Tab-separated table of C-alpha atoms in Angstrom:
chain	number	residue	atom	x	y	z
A	308	MET	CA	92.846	103.853	69.808
A	309	THR	CA	95.769	106.313	68.915
A	310	THR	CA	98.097	107.804	71.125
A	311	THR	CA	99.880	109.485	68.572
A	312	ARG	CA	100.166	113.230	69.804
A	313	PRO	CA	100.422	116.090	67.508
A	314	ARG	CA	103.123	117.311	65.697
A	315	ARG	CA	104.726	120.596	65.929
A	316	SER	CA	107.398	122.785	64.281
A	317	LYS	CA	108.308	125.866	64.209
A	318	THR	CA	107.982	125.958	60.447
A	319	ALA	CA	104.903	124.544	60.537
A	320	ALA	CA	102.004	126.289	58.354
A	321	PRO	CA	100.118	129.345	60.103
A	322	ALA	CA	98.103	128.372	62.721
A	323	ALA	CA	94.450	127.311	62.232
A	324	ALA	CA	91.996	129.712	63.965
A	325	ALA	CA	92.282	128.460	67.629
A	326	SER	CA	88.908	126.216	68.706
A	327	PRO	CA	87.849	125.102	72.661
A	328	TRP	CA	88.362	121.895	72.045
A	329	ALA	CA	91.310	119.677	71.964
A	330	PRO	CA	92.411	117.625	69.271
A	331	SER	CA	90.788	114.155	68.587
A	332	SER	CA	93.785	112.352	70.210
A	333	VAL	CA	94.246	114.221	72.913
A	334	ARG	CA	90.438	113.521	73.413
A	335	GLU	CA	91.179	109.949	73.742
A	336	GLN	CA	93.645	110.332	75.719
A	337	GLN	CA	91.656	111.867	78.474
A	338	ARG	CA	88.951	109.380	78.026
A	339	GLU	CA	91.487	106.489	78.585
A	340	ALA	CA	92.497	108.568	81.970
A	341	LYS	CA	89.094	108.321	82.816
A	342	ARG	CA	88.129	105.570	82.192
A	343	ASN	CA	91.403	103.944	84.032
A	344	ALA	CA	90.016	105.765	87.034
A	345	VAL	CA	86.438	104.497	86.487
A	346	LEU	CA	88.404	100.693	86.632
A	347	SER	CA	90.834	101.552	89.618
A	348	THR	CA	87.577	102.903	91.620
A	349	ALA	CA	85.478	100.127	91.123
A	350	ALA	CA	88.861	97.382	91.882
A	351	GLN	CA	89.097	99.365	95.360
A	352	LEU	CA	84.994	98.870	96.098
A	353	PHE	CA	84.195	95.332	94.954
A	354	ASN	CA	87.801	94.982	97.372
A	355	GLU	CA	86.139	96.737	100.597
A	356	LYS	CA	82.801	95.919	100.213
A	357	GLY	CA	82.717	93.051	97.940
A	358	PHE	CA	81.385	93.075	93.849
A	359	HIS	CA	77.782	92.124	94.827
A	360	ALA	CA	76.793	95.097	97.012
A	361	THR	CA	78.781	97.457	95.919
A	362	SER	CA	76.524	99.555	93.128
A	363	LEU	CA	77.415	101.638	89.446
A	364	ASP	CA	76.162	104.113	92.394
A	365	ASP	CA	78.892	103.977	94.738
A	366	ILE	CA	81.799	104.177	92.012
A	367	ALA	CA	80.296	107.089	90.739
A	368	ALA	CA	80.316	108.959	93.731
A	369	ARG	CA	83.540	108.343	95.422
A	370	LEU	CA	84.773	110.106	91.764
A	371	HIS	CA	82.091	112.949	92.148
A	372	VAL	CA	80.362	112.238	89.202
A	373	THR	CA	76.831	110.995	88.313
A	374	LYS	CA	75.887	107.459	87.250
A	375	PRO	CA	75.272	108.291	83.365
A	376	THR	CA	78.404	109.147	83.348
A	377	LEU	CA	80.134	106.449	83.368
A	378	TYR	CA	78.268	104.658	80.975
A	379	TYR	CA	80.529	106.447	78.602
A	380	TYR	CA	83.758	104.705	80.002
A	381	VAL	CA	81.565	101.165	80.671
A	382	LYS	CA	79.175	99.572	80.005
A	383	ASN	CA	77.978	98.224	83.052
A	384	LYS	CA	78.406	95.979	86.375
A	385	GLU	CA	79.771	92.945	84.839
A	386	GLU	CA	81.952	94.385	82.312
A	387	ILE	CA	84.172	97.018	85.410
A	388	LEU	CA	84.196	93.209	86.796
A	389	ILE	CA	85.375	91.496	83.862
A	390	GLU	CA	87.968	93.945	83.265
A	391	CYS	CA	89.315	94.924	86.798
A	392	VAL	CA	90.332	90.971	86.683
A	393	ARG	CA	91.515	90.447	82.714
A	394	ARG	CA	93.826	93.674	84.099
A	395	GLY	CA	95.247	91.510	87.622
A	396	LEU	CA	95.719	87.895	85.728
A	397	GLU	CA	97.468	90.777	82.643
A	398	MET	CA	99.567	92.161	85.584
A	399	MET	CA	100.930	88.633	86.855
A	400	HIS	CA	101.227	87.009	83.018
A	401	SER	CA	103.912	89.909	82.340
A	402	GLY	CA	105.372	90.618	85.957
A	403	ILE	CA	106.047	86.499	86.026
A	404	GLU	CA	107.137	86.682	81.817
A	405	ALA	CA	109.622	90.155	83.580
A	406	SER	CA	110.691	87.799	86.446
A	407	ARG	CA	111.972	84.871	83.334
A	408	GLN	CA	113.857	87.656	81.373
A	409	ALA	CA	115.489	89.197	84.113
A	410	GLY	CA	116.952	84.776	83.657
A	411	GLY	CA	118.986	83.191	86.616
A	412	SER	CA	118.745	79.580	87.496
A	413	ALA	CA	114.672	78.241	87.678
A	414	VAL	CA	114.817	78.919	91.305
A	415	GLU	CA	115.615	81.777	91.052
A	416	GLN	CA	113.410	82.192	88.211
A	417	LEU	CA	110.364	81.102	90.756
A	418	MET	CA	111.249	82.935	93.226
A	419	ALA	CA	111.502	86.179	91.660
A	420	CYS	CA	107.708	85.418	90.244
A	421	MET	CA	106.627	84.356	93.438
A	422	ARG	CA	107.562	87.695	94.558
A	423	THR	CA	105.307	89.476	91.835
A	424	TYR	CA	103.243	87.544	92.251
A	425	THR	CA	102.673	88.758	96.277
A	426	ARG	CA	103.400	92.353	94.851
A	427	ILE	CA	100.125	91.904	92.218
A	428	VAL	CA	97.538	90.240	95.026
A	429	THR	CA	97.893	93.687	97.143
A	430	MET	CA	97.640	96.356	94.414
A	431	ASP	CA	93.531	96.446	94.107
A	432	PHE	CA	93.304	94.497	90.384
A	433	GLY	CA	95.545	91.730	91.665
A	434	MET	CA	93.121	91.699	94.558
A	435	CYS	CA	90.142	91.325	92.927
A	436	VAL	CA	91.435	88.249	90.419
A	437	ILE	CA	92.093	86.710	93.956
A	438	ARG	CA	88.858	87.075	95.326
A	439	ILE	CA	85.982	87.235	92.903
A	440	ALA	CA	85.227	83.608	92.332
A	441	ASP	CA	85.440	82.229	89.026
A	442	ASP	CA	81.107	81.704	88.332
A	443	GLU	CA	81.339	85.206	90.250
A	444	LEU	CA	82.319	86.113	86.735
A	445	PRO	CA	79.973	86.636	83.435
A	446	PRO	CA	80.043	82.913	81.848
A	447	SER	CA	81.062	84.621	78.672
A	448	SER	CA	84.004	85.541	79.671
A	449	ARG	CA	84.726	82.889	82.039
A	450	LYS	CA	86.509	81.476	79.415
A	451	ALA	CA	89.026	83.499	78.619
A	452	LEU	CA	89.927	84.290	81.543
A	453	ARG	CA	90.658	81.068	83.045
A	454	ARG	CA	92.635	80.413	79.703
A	455	LEU	CA	95.024	83.663	81.132
A	456	LYS	CA	94.678	81.466	84.875
A	457	SER	CA	96.096	77.912	84.174
A	458	GLY	CA	98.698	80.547	82.347
A	459	ILE	CA	100.404	81.615	85.463
A	460	ASP	CA	99.416	78.117	86.717
A	461	MET	CA	101.227	76.848	83.840
A	462	GLU	CA	104.531	79.053	84.088
A	463	PHE	CA	104.884	78.305	88.104
A	464	ARG	CA	104.662	74.437	87.252
A	465	ARG	CA	107.235	74.770	84.794
A	466	LEU	CA	109.564	76.591	86.845
A	467	VAL	CA	109.387	74.028	89.667
A	468	ALA	CA	109.793	70.897	87.675
A	469	ALA	CA	113.164	72.725	86.245
A	470	GLY	CA	113.485	73.444	89.974
A	471	VAL	CA	113.458	69.417	90.881
A	472	GLU	CA	115.205	69.057	87.238
A	473	GLU	CA	118.540	71.791	88.321
A	474	GLY	CA	118.167	69.558	91.485
A	475	ALA	CA	117.689	72.516	93.602
A	476	ILE	CA	114.035	72.485	94.523
A	477	ALA	CA	112.902	68.869	96.114
A	478	PRO	CA	111.155	66.139	93.880
A	479	CYS	CA	108.035	66.997	93.824
A	480	ASP	CA	104.291	67.156	91.613
A	481	PRO	CA	105.263	69.736	90.325
A	482	LYS	CA	101.391	70.983	89.967
A	483	MET	CA	100.731	70.567	93.545
A	484	THR	CA	104.064	72.571	94.316
A	485	ALA	CA	102.894	75.336	91.972
A	486	PHE	CA	98.744	74.901	93.977
A	487	LEU	CA	101.054	74.850	97.326
A	488	ILE	CA	101.595	78.327	96.146
A	489	ALA	CA	99.019	79.489	94.558
A	490	GLY	CA	97.340	78.703	98.006
A	491	ALA	CA	99.799	80.160	100.186
A	492	LEU	CA	100.292	83.242	97.252
A	493	GLY	CA	96.670	83.924	96.779
A	494	TRP	CA	95.029	83.713	100.193
A	495	ILE	CA	97.387	87.061	100.506
A	496	GLY	CA	94.988	88.719	98.301
A	497	ARG	CA	92.483	87.595	101.183
A	498	TRP	CA	93.462	89.321	103.504
A	499	TYR	CA	95.824	92.152	103.468
A	500	GLN	CA	95.176	95.915	104.091
A	501	PRO	CA	97.293	98.123	103.177
A	502	GLY	CA	98.502	100.150	105.804
A	503	GLY	CA	99.525	96.424	108.206
A	504	GLU	CA	101.625	96.166	109.935
A	505	LEU	CA	103.905	94.408	107.097
A	506	GLY	CA	104.353	95.894	103.657
A	507	PRO	CA	103.764	93.314	100.463
A	508	GLU	CA	107.914	92.852	100.331
A	509	GLU	CA	107.808	92.093	104.083
A	510	ILE	CA	105.078	89.261	103.636
A	511	ALA	CA	106.534	88.516	100.368
A	512	ASP	CA	109.659	87.610	102.559
A	513	GLN	CA	108.432	85.793	105.318
A	514	PHE	CA	106.201	83.468	102.495
A	515	ILE	CA	108.995	82.853	100.621
A	516	ALA	CA	110.809	82.082	103.579
A	517	THR	CA	108.686	79.458	105.054
A	518	LEU	CA	108.090	78.272	101.529
A	519	CYS	CA	111.381	76.982	100.458
A	520	GLN	CA	112.604	75.913	103.924
A	521	GLY	CA	109.649	75.011	105.057
A	522	ILE	CA	108.196	75.804	109.488
A	523	LEU	CA	109.849	73.126	110.222
A	524	GLN	CA	113.447	74.559	112.000
A	525	SER	CA	116.099	73.156	112.188
A	526	PRO	CA	117.129	69.712	115.137
A	527	ALA	CA	120.476	71.684	114.852
A	528	VAL	CA	118.223	74.697	116.587
A	529	PRO	CA	119.317	74.538	120.790
A	530	ALA	CA	114.975	74.564	121.744
A	531	ALA	CA	113.735	77.420	123.232
A	532	PRO	CA	113.227	77.179	127.168
A	533	ALA	CA	109.753	75.898	128.151
A	534	ARG	CA	107.594	79.075	129.030
A	535	LYS	CA	110.077	81.541	127.637
A	536	ARG	CA	107.697	83.832	124.615
A	537	PRO	CA	107.772	82.743	120.950
A	538	ALA	CA	110.935	84.470	119.333
A	539	ALA	CA	110.067	87.464	117.389
A	540	PRO	CA	109.513	87.363	113.811
A	541	ARG	CA	112.652	86.563	111.240
A	542	PRO	CA	111.939	86.134	107.605
A	543	ARG	CA	114.851	83.484	107.311
A	544	PRO	CA	116.034	84.087	103.945
A	545	ALA	CA	116.499	81.545	101.198
A	546	GLY	CA	120.152	79.501	101.208
A	547	LYS	CA	120.902	80.888	104.682
A	548	ARG	CA	119.119	78.063	107.093
A	549	PRO	CA	121.148	77.151	109.765
A	550	ALA	CA	122.974	73.722	108.618
A	551	ARG	CA	121.412	70.879	109.725
A	552	LYS	CA	123.682	68.389	111.492
A	553	GLN	CA	124.291	64.832	110.972
A	554	PRO	CA	122.259	62.554	112.831
B	1025	MET	CA	63.888	68.778	118.898
B	1026	THR	CA	64.403	65.607	120.601
B	1027	THR	CA	65.437	61.736	119.624
B	1028	THR	CA	63.435	60.252	122.509
B	1029	ARG	CA	62.182	57.094	121.231
B	1030	PRO	CA	59.211	55.631	122.693
B	1031	ARG	CA	60.133	53.295	125.305
B	1032	ARG	CA	58.637	49.369	124.853
B	1033	SER	CA	58.361	46.960	127.526
B	1034	LYS	CA	57.281	43.694	127.807
B	1035	THR	CA	54.984	44.990	130.575
B	1036	ALA	CA	53.364	48.304	129.260
B	1037	ALA	CA	49.612	48.340	129.159
B	1038	PRO	CA	47.330	46.785	125.936
B	1039	ALA	CA	48.838	49.047	122.736
B	1040	ALA	CA	46.895	52.150	121.701
B	1041	ALA	CA	44.485	51.763	118.367
B	1042	ALA	CA	47.690	51.494	115.866
B	1043	SER	CA	47.774	54.939	114.423
B	1044	PRO	CA	48.921	56.016	110.356
B	1045	TRP	CA	51.264	58.170	112.067
B	1046	ALA	CA	54.604	57.582	113.380
B	1047	PRO	CA	54.720	59.761	117.204
B	1048	SER	CA	55.761	63.016	117.053
B	1049	SER	CA	60.117	61.993	118.109
B	1050	VAL	CA	60.054	60.131	115.029
B	1051	ARG	CA	58.502	62.836	112.733
B	1052	GLU	CA	61.172	65.359	113.840
B	1053	GLN	CA	63.884	62.057	113.450
B	1054	GLN	CA	62.635	61.941	109.415
B	1055	ARG	CA	62.495	65.835	108.925
B	1056	GLU	CA	66.171	66.669	110.631
B	1057	ALA	CA	66.969	64.035	107.899
B	1058	LYS	CA	65.825	65.133	105.131
B	1059	ARG	CA	67.163	68.750	106.551
B	1060	ASN	CA	70.282	67.326	106.015
B	1061	ALA	CA	69.731	66.087	103.043
B	1062	VAL	CA	68.334	69.869	101.255
B	1063	LEU	CA	71.670	71.002	102.550
B	1064	SER	CA	74.075	68.579	101.362
B	1065	THR	CA	72.559	68.487	97.518
B	1066	ALA	CA	72.606	72.578	98.549
B	1067	ALA	CA	76.398	72.455	99.597
B	1068	GLN	CA	77.358	69.993	96.045
B	1069	LEU	CA	75.623	71.784	93.974
B	1070	PHE	CA	76.979	75.677	95.390
B	1071	ASN	CA	80.633	73.609	94.812
B	1072	GLU	CA	79.562	71.976	91.338
B	1073	LYS	CA	78.201	75.533	90.246
B	1074	GLY	CA	78.242	78.170	92.254
B	1075	PHE	CA	76.666	80.259	94.460
B	1076	HIS	CA	74.903	81.832	92.578
B	1077	ALA	CA	74.018	80.219	89.609
B	1078	THR	CA	72.194	77.237	92.060
B	1079	SER	CA	68.635	78.245	92.334
B	1080	LEU	CA	65.821	76.576	95.047
B	1081	ASP	CA	64.612	74.558	91.305
B	1082	ASP	CA	67.746	72.543	91.085
B	1083	ILE	CA	67.884	71.313	94.533
B	1084	ALA	CA	64.835	70.910	93.943
B	1085	ALA	CA	64.876	68.842	91.098
B	1086	ARG	CA	68.443	66.377	92.129
B	1087	LEU	CA	66.252	65.420	96.011
B	1088	HIS	CA	63.438	64.786	92.600
B	1089	VAL	CA	60.581	67.250	94.867
B	1090	THR	CA	59.103	70.293	94.359
B	1091	LYS	CA	60.443	73.590	95.253
B	1092	PRO	CA	57.908	73.808	98.274
B	1093	THR	CA	58.617	71.444	99.477
B	1094	LEU	CA	61.942	73.417	100.361
B	1095	TYR	CA	60.430	75.307	102.866
B	1096	TYR	CA	59.109	72.225	104.743
B	1097	TYR	CA	62.924	72.452	105.875
B	1098	VAL	CA	64.246	76.156	104.861
B	1099	LYS	CA	63.622	79.531	104.736
B	1100	ASN	CA	65.213	81.098	101.409
B	1101	LYS	CA	68.583	80.432	99.405
B	1102	GLU	CA	70.013	82.810	102.009
B	1103	GLU	CA	69.676	80.497	105.374
B	1104	ILE	CA	70.717	76.660	103.136
B	1105	LEU	CA	74.221	79.505	102.912
B	1106	ILE	CA	74.950	80.363	105.676
B	1107	GLU	CA	73.280	77.056	107.385
B	1108	CYS	CA	76.110	75.148	104.964
B	1109	VAL	CA	79.664	77.798	105.717
B	1110	ARG	CA	78.202	77.392	109.723
B	1111	ARG	CA	78.059	72.973	109.270
B	1112	GLY	CA	81.945	73.514	107.583
B	1113	LEU	CA	83.289	75.313	109.778
B	1114	GLU	CA	81.681	73.506	112.973
B	1115	MET	CA	83.403	70.632	111.698
B	1116	MET	CA	86.685	71.981	111.041
B	1117	HIS	CA	86.269	73.289	115.646
B	1118	SER	CA	85.254	69.855	115.916
B	1119	GLY	CA	87.742	67.886	113.395
B	1120	ILE	CA	90.968	70.794	115.789
B	1121	GLU	CA	89.379	70.067	118.493
B	1122	ALA	CA	89.615	66.634	118.628
B	1123	SER	CA	93.277	66.110	116.881
B	1124	ARG	CA	93.973	68.563	119.583
B	1125	GLN	CA	92.603	65.969	122.123
B	1126	ALA	CA	94.831	63.640	120.532
B	1127	GLY	CA	97.794	65.198	122.403
B	1128	GLY	CA	101.239	64.345	121.816
B	1129	SER	CA	104.024	67.891	120.569
B	1130	ALA	CA	102.080	71.262	119.546
B	1131	VAL	CA	103.882	70.177	116.481
B	1132	GLU	CA	102.268	66.750	116.156
B	1133	GLN	CA	99.121	68.609	117.395
B	1134	LEU	CA	99.181	70.770	114.394
B	1135	MET	CA	99.684	68.413	112.030
B	1136	ALA	CA	96.972	66.674	112.580
B	1137	CYS	CA	95.293	70.123	112.384
B	1138	MET	CA	96.809	70.113	108.943
B	1139	ARG	CA	95.049	66.857	107.978
B	1140	THR	CA	91.764	67.332	109.798
B	1141	TYR	CA	91.526	71.050	107.378
B	1142	THR	CA	92.838	69.518	104.399
B	1143	ARG	CA	90.165	66.008	104.770
B	1144	ILE	CA	87.021	69.379	105.301
B	1145	VAL	CA	87.976	71.307	102.437
B	1146	THR	CA	87.878	68.562	100.008
B	1147	MET	CA	84.756	67.881	101.464
B	1148	ASP	CA	81.214	69.517	100.476
B	1149	PHE	CA	80.212	71.845	103.597
B	1150	GLY	CA	83.720	72.472	104.188
B	1151	MET	CA	84.414	73.047	100.685
B	1152	CYS	CA	81.088	75.988	101.049
B	1153	VAL	CA	83.817	77.407	104.188
B	1154	ILE	CA	86.371	78.121	100.786
B	1155	ARG	CA	84.244	78.865	98.273
B	1156	ILE	CA	81.898	81.348	99.611
B	1157	ALA	CA	83.452	85.035	100.300
B	1158	ASP	CA	82.735	86.526	103.366
B	1159	ASP	CA	80.042	89.261	101.306
B	1160	GLU	CA	78.751	86.690	99.399
B	1161	LEU	CA	77.016	86.130	103.017
B	1162	PRO	CA	73.905	88.215	104.536
B	1163	PRO	CA	74.836	90.541	106.124
B	1164	SER	CA	72.953	90.077	109.072
B	1165	SER	CA	75.088	86.658	109.650
B	1166	ARG	CA	78.542	87.713	109.175
B	1167	LYS	CA	79.572	88.466	112.752
B	1168	ALA	CA	79.174	85.707	113.665
B	1169	LEU	CA	80.635	83.418	111.744
B	1170	ARG	CA	83.572	85.659	110.608
B	1171	ARG	CA	84.379	84.545	114.431
B	1172	LEU	CA	84.074	80.860	113.986
B	1173	LYS	CA	86.806	81.508	111.305
B	1174	SER	CA	88.653	84.181	113.235
B	1175	GLY	CA	88.951	81.347	116.483
B	1176	ILE	CA	89.882	78.853	113.869
B	1177	ASP	CA	93.380	80.445	112.939
B	1178	MET	CA	93.442	81.994	115.887
B	1179	GLU	CA	93.859	77.990	116.313
B	1180	PHE	CA	96.970	77.142	113.906
B	1181	ARG	CA	98.503	79.865	115.276
B	1182	ARG	CA	99.062	78.977	118.866
B	1183	LEU	CA	99.425	75.929	117.226
B	1184	VAL	CA	102.509	77.566	115.369
B	1185	ALA	CA	103.112	79.404	118.398
B	1186	ALA	CA	103.962	76.916	120.689
B	1187	GLY	CA	106.287	74.304	118.692
B	1188	VAL	CA	108.539	77.929	118.506
B	1189	GLU	CA	108.801	77.364	121.726
B	1190	GLU	CA	109.227	73.758	121.802
B	1191	GLY	CA	111.828	74.173	119.435
B	1192	ALA	CA	109.903	72.347	116.143
B	1193	ILE	CA	108.960	74.860	114.452
B	1194	ALA	CA	112.017	77.471	113.363
B	1195	PRO	CA	111.227	81.602	114.429
B	1196	CYS	CA	108.201	83.033	112.869
B	1197	ASP	CA	105.503	85.285	113.015
B	1198	PRO	CA	102.735	83.158	114.245
B	1199	LYS	CA	99.770	84.922	112.587
B	1200	MET	CA	101.750	85.238	109.006
B	1201	THR	CA	102.618	81.433	109.046
B	1202	ALA	CA	99.034	80.562	109.961
B	1203	PHE	CA	97.970	83.182	107.377
B	1204	LEU	CA	100.443	80.553	105.324
B	1205	ILE	CA	98.901	77.587	106.342
B	1206	ALA	CA	95.471	78.138	105.404
B	1207	GLY	CA	95.259	80.231	102.115
B	1208	ALA	CA	98.063	76.803	101.311
B	1209	LEU	CA	94.984	73.983	103.074
B	1210	GLY	CA	92.040	76.052	102.259
B	1211	TRP	CA	93.063	76.611	98.271
B	1212	ILE	CA	92.413	72.516	98.060
B	1213	GLY	CA	89.069	73.220	98.798
B	1214	ARG	CA	89.264	75.683	95.350
B	1215	TRP	CA	90.701	73.149	92.793
B	1216	TYR	CA	90.079	69.917	94.391
B	1217	GLN	CA	87.289	67.860	92.579
B	1218	PRO	CA	86.597	64.197	93.622
B	1219	GLY	CA	87.677	61.467	91.204
B	1220	GLY	CA	90.654	62.769	90.427
B	1221	GLU	CA	94.708	61.800	90.100
B	1222	LEU	CA	94.865	62.138	93.996
B	1223	GLY	CA	92.694	61.983	96.877
B	1224	PRO	CA	92.585	64.136	99.740
B	1225	GLU	CA	95.030	61.842	102.022
B	1226	GLU	CA	97.426	61.441	99.539
B	1227	ILE	CA	97.051	65.766	99.181
B	1228	ALA	CA	97.012	66.111	102.950
B	1229	ASP	CA	100.603	63.663	102.510
B	1230	GLN	CA	102.365	66.286	99.545
B	1231	PHE	CA	101.133	69.121	100.623
B	1232	ILE	CA	101.688	68.984	104.818
B	1233	ALA	CA	105.438	67.325	103.820
B	1234	THR	CA	106.163	70.909	102.126
B	1235	LEU	CA	104.990	72.943	104.299
B	1236	CYS	CA	106.810	71.291	106.427
B	1237	GLN	CA	110.353	70.531	105.073
B	1238	GLY	CA	109.897	73.589	102.005
B	1239	ILE	CA	109.801	72.976	98.363
B	1240	LEU	CA	113.539	73.721	98.724
B	1241	GLN	CA	115.811	69.846	98.263
B	1242	SER	CA	118.523	69.387	100.813
B	1243	PRO	CA	121.854	70.627	98.999
B	1244	ALA	CA	122.953	66.954	100.942
B	1245	VAL	CA	121.140	65.700	97.746
B	1246	PRO	CA	123.126	65.580	93.933
B	1247	ALA	CA	121.676	67.751	91.539
B	1248	ALA	CA	119.617	65.104	88.953
B	1249	PRO	CA	121.360	65.084	85.524
B	1250	ALA	CA	120.278	67.571	83.243
B	1251	ARG	CA	117.730	66.608	80.406
B	1252	LYS	CA	116.055	63.915	82.633
B	1253	ARG	CA	112.212	64.443	82.988
B	1254	PRO	CA	111.731	65.337	86.390
B	1255	ALA	CA	111.486	62.656	89.180
B	1256	ALA	CA	108.500	60.980	90.125
B	1257	PRO	CA	105.818	62.968	93.142
B	1258	ARG	CA	106.823	61.116	96.049
B	1259	PRO	CA	106.303	62.506	99.598
B	1260	ARG	CA	108.198	63.211	102.615
B	1261	PRO	CA	107.206	62.322	105.620
B	1262	ALA	CA	107.616	65.520	108.096
B	1263	GLY	CA	111.651	64.152	109.753
B	1264	LYS	CA	111.855	61.275	107.489
B	1265	ARG	CA	114.336	63.903	104.272
B	1266	PRO	CA	117.711	63.149	103.886
B	1267	ALA	CA	120.108	64.660	106.219
B	1268	ARG	CA	121.731	68.122	104.802
B	1269	LYS	CA	125.864	67.545	105.084
B	1270	GLN	CA	127.691	70.343	106.648
B	1271	PRO	CA	128.725	72.434	104.469
């Protein structure tokens, strides 16, 4: 596929007779935009109704086209599924890569990656990564998608290990800590619904603060009086936790 | 179903002529044991190969019986799926109930529930709860199973809120914290493989310590020398973290 637009020049030769068809490069762009619309709509429907309950007719209906029209852009429902998951994983990859390239200490990069990951699992393609189980993917594409997933896991492990080495992260098994982070943040893609009480940024704030600082209260903070209602949610940004008193 | 055994007494009337069939109560027990074997084997296979890739023939083959034999114990594959998920959820419910009845502060109960939950998601039926998505369940049973799931979520939220009230848990949105815990621990049921490097108890130790204390190092601990390999994994039991120095 090429995305080069036809060059226009004031000194060009006289224009050819006008054709009712757009130039092939433009048609190719239009085809790509339509394929993207098919995939985005499919991802939305998979997340709303589940992969098995979504038919090509549902996708066509939401796009106001007929099912045969879809076949010009995609081969079948399986191809759509693979593409949705692949795009979600590639968004995660490039998001993590960008977070890393922004630089900073390992723990700063880790937090940026956690934020990126949270944002992507609340988006249509990212949600597909979380909601669609490995065994729902066609065996032919499973290996390639697993490799992408494993690359993301390895990046988290690497940053955790580097954070331990820098002394900012408590000694741990980086594999376990990476799994813990992936589970806590990935699960957001299961329960998140657009338009809910909290937006992706607020959820990321709360989750990152709790993952970094832990759920337990610092002993320095006095216990709340009994029978009082639980305090209002208050994200605790990393490093701003009240100092722990010496015993 | 009744599980009452026939009473035997030394003063009983003379025994009736021996029958080659076991008494109906015994037959009922045997039937139940066989039904349990069908469900356990199915759960194992669903977790190994995925629900869609597992056939009734696979289940029958592993039990050394024919497919028609299975129909004496279960109606179809959907019924097996519902039963596996329902049993996993009921194990979680009764485990959480037992952890609560053991008493202690809210945070002690919460930690006991986290341990129970971790143990169950590494077991066959518990793993099914995590690995089988809502939309894979037949719509007729989805509501009842969702109610069970929601009950478990509510129990975690209630304990988190009580822990905040007691001053042991940092002020937070109990719903978000319960989701974070469920995601981190539930994900174990996705990646755990029996016979792996760590057993369920060791995984629970590490996950609970990290969730309680957070992944960040206490500032009191000096940074490790650069270029040193990351420290060996060392679970930090709650409350045993090095004291945080006053800034």
